[in-house]
Tab-separated table of C-alpha atoms and ligand atoms in Angstrom:
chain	number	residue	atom	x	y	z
A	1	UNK	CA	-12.783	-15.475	-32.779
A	2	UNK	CA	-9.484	-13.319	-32.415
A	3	UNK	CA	-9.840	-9.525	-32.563
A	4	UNK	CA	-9.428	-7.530	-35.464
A	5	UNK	CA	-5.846	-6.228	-35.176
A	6	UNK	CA	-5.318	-3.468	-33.137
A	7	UNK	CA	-8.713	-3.621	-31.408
A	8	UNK	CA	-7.809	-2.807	-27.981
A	9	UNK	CA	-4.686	0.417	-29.679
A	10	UNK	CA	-6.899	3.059	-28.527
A	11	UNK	CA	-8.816	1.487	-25.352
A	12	UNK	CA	-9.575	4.036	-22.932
A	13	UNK	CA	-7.756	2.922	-19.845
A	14	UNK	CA	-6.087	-0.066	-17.984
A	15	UNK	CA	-7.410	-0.820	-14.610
A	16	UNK	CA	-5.426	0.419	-12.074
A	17	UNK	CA	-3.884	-2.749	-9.717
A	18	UNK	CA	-2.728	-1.789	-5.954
A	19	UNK	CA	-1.666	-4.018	-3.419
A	20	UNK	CA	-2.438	-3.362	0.109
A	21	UNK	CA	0.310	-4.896	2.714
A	22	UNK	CA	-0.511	-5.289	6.293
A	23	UNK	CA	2.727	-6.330	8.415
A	24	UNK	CA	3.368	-7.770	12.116
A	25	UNK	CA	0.726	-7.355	14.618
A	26	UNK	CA	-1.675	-5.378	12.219
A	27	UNK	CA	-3.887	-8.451	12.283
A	28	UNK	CA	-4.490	-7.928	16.223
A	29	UNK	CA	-5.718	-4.356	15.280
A	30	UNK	CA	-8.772	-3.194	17.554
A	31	UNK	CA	-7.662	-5.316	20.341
A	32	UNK	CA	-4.210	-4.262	20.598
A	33	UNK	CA	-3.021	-0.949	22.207
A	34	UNK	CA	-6.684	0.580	21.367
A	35	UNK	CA	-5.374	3.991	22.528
A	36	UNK	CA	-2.681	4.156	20.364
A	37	UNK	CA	-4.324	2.154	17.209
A	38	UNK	CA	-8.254	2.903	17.707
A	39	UNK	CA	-10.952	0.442	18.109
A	40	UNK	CA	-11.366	-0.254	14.505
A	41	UNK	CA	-10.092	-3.793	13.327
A	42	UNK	CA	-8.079	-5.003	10.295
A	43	UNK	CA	-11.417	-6.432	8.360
A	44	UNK	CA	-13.157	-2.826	9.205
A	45	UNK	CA	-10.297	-1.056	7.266
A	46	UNK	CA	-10.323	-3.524	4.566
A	47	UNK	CA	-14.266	-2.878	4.276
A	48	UNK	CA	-12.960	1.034	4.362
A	49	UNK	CA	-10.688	0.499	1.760
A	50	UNK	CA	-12.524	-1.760	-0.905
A	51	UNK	CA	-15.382	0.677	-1.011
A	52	UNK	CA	-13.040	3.435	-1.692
A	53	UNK	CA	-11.232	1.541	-4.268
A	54	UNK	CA	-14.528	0.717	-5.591
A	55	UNK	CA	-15.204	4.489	-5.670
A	56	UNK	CA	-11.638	4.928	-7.338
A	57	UNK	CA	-12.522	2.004	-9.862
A	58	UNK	CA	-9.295	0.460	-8.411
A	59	UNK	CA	-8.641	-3.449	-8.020
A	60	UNK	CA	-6.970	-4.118	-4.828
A	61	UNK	CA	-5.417	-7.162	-2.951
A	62	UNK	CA	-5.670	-6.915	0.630
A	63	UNK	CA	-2.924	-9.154	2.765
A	64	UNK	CA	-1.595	-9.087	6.113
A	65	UNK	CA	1.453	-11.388	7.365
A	66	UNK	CA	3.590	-11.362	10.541
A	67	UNK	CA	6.252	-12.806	8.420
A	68	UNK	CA	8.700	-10.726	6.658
A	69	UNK	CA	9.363	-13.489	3.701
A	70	UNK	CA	5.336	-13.525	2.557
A	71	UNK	CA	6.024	-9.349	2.608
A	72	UNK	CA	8.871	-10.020	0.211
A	73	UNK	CA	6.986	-12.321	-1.851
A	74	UNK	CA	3.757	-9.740	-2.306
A	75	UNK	CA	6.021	-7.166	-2.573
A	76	UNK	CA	7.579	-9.014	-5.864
A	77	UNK	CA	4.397	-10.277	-6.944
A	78	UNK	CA	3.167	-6.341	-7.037
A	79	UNK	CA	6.119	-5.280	-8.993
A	80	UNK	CA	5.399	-8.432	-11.422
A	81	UNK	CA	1.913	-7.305	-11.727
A	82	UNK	CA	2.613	-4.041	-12.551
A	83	UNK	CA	0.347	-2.949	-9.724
A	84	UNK	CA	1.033	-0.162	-6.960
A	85	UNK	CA	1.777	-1.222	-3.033
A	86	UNK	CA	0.193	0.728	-0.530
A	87	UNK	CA	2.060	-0.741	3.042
A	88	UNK	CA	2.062	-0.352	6.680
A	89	UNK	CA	4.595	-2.338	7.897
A	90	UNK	CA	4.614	-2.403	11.201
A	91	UNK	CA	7.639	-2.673	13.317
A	92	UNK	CA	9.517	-3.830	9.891
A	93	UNK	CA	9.297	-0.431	8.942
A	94	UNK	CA	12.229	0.380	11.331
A	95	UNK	CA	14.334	-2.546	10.863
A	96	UNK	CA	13.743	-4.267	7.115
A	97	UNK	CA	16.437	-3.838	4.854
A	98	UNK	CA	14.438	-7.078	3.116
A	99	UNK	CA	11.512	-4.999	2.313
A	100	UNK	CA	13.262	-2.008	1.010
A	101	UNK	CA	15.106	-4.209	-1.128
A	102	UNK	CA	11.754	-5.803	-2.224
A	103	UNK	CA	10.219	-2.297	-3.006
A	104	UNK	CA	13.209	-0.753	-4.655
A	105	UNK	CA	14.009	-3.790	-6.301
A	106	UNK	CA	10.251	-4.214	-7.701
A	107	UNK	CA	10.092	-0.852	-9.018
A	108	UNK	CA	6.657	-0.673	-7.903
A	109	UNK	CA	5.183	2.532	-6.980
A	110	UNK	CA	5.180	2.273	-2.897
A	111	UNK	CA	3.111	4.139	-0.532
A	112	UNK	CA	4.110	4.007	3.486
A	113	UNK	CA	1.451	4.147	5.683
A	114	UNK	CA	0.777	4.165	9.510
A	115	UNK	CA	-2.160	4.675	11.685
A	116	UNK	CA	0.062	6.341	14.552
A	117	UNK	CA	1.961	9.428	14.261
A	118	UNK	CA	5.082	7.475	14.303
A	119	UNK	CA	7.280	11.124	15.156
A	120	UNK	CA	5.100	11.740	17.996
A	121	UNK	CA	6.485	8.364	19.244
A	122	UNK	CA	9.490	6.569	20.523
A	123	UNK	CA	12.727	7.527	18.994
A	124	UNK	CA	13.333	3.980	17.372
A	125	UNK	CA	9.789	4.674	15.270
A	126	UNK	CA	11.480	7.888	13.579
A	127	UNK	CA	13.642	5.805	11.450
A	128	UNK	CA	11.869	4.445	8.163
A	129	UNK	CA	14.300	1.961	6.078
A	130	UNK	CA	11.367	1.784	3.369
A	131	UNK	CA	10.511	5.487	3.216
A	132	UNK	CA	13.493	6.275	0.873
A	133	UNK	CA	12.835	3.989	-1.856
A	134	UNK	CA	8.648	4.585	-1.442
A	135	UNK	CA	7.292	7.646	-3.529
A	136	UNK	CA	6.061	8.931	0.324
A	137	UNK	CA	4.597	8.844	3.754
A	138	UNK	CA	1.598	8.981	4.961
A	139	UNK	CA	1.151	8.484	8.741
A	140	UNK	CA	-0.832	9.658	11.732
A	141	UNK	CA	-4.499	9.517	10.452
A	142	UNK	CA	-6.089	5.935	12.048
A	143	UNK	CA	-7.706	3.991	9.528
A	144	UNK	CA	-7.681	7.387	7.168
A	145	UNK	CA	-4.018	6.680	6.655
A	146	UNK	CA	-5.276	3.529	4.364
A	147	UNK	CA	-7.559	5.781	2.373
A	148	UNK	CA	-4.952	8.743	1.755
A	149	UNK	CA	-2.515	5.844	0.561
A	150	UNK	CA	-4.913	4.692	-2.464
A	151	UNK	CA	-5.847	7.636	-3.361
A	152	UNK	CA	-2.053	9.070	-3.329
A	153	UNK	CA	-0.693	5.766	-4.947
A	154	UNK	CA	-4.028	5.632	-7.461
A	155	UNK	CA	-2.894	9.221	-8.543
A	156	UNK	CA	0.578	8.642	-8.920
A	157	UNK	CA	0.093	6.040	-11.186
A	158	UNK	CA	-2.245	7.585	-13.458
A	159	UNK	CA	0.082	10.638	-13.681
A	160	UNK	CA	2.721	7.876	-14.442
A	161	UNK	CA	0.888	6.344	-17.386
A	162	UNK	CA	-0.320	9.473	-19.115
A	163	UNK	CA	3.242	10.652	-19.001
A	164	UNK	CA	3.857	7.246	-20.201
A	165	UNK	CA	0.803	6.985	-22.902
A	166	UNK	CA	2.272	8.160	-26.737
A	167	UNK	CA	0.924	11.001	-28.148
A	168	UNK	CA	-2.432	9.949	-30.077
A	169	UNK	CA	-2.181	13.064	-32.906
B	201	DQA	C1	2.527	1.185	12.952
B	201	DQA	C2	3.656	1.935	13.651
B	201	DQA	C3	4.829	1.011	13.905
B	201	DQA	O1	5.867	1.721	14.588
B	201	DQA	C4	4.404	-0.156	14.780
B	201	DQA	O2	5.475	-1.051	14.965
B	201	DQA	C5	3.204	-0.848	14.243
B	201	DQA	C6	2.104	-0.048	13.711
B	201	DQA	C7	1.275	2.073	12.745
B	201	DQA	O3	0.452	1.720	11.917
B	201	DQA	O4	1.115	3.082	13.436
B	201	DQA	O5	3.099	-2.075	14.307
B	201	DQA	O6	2.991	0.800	11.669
């Protein structure tokens, strides 16, 4: 049976949709360079990150590719979705014009992320091609870095839609 019109007018909330990307070499996580990325792996921080989504009452997506075309492609498919993007990058972070393109092109509220301190690094890691067109950075905090992203990006966007929301009086 079909609603009654205008059932769902005055429904208290939309869920909330976020994206997590994981670029290049993120998959090798607990392995590789433990002193500079920790001991914890890539299915630890997605276990991290689901139960604070969970906590949030945020659906997420969790991906990781070492190929900058499926980044692209998620990266549209967020902005299609109308969901938020929450990405570490990796090393395409410093040399993607593809993925800014993607995020500025998607209009999707972005959130940068790193697990290093990338200005307490090499030079060539100071440069972020994706942190201009993302609403901001968070970097520096291990696997924390993941959690700070939702909850920043889970913020912005409800901020977003009750600016957005008509006035119900
Ligand atoms: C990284 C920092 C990047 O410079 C590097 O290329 C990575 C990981 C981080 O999470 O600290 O692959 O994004």
């Amino acid at each position: 049976m079909a609603p009654p019109d205008g059932a769902f007018r005055n429904a208290p909330f939309v869920m909330i949709n976020v994206h997590i990307l994981n670029g290049p070499n993120l998959n090798l996580l607990g392995r590789r360079e433990p002193q500079i990325y920790g001991s914890t792996t890539l299915a630890d921080v997605e276990k991290l990150v689901r139960e604070k989504a969970e906590a949030l009452g945020v659906a997420i997506t969790f991906r990781q590719s070492n190929h900058e075309g499926h980044l692209v492609d998620w990266i549209q498919e967020a902005g299609a979705q109308g969901a938020g993007i929450v990405i570490n990058a990796g090393a395409y972070t410093h040399t993607s014009i593809a993925l800014r393109d993607a995020i500025s092109g998607s209009g999707a509220p972005t959130v940068e992320i790193h697990l290093s301190n990338v200005h307490a690094r090499e030079g060539f890691r100071h440069r972020s091609l994706i942190a201009p067109v993302s609403v901001g950075v968070i970097c520096g905090f291990g696997p924390m870095s993941y959690l700070l992203g939702l909850e920043a990006v889970h913020r912005v966007m409800v901020e977003r839609a009750r600016v957005a929301k008509p006035s119900q009086h």
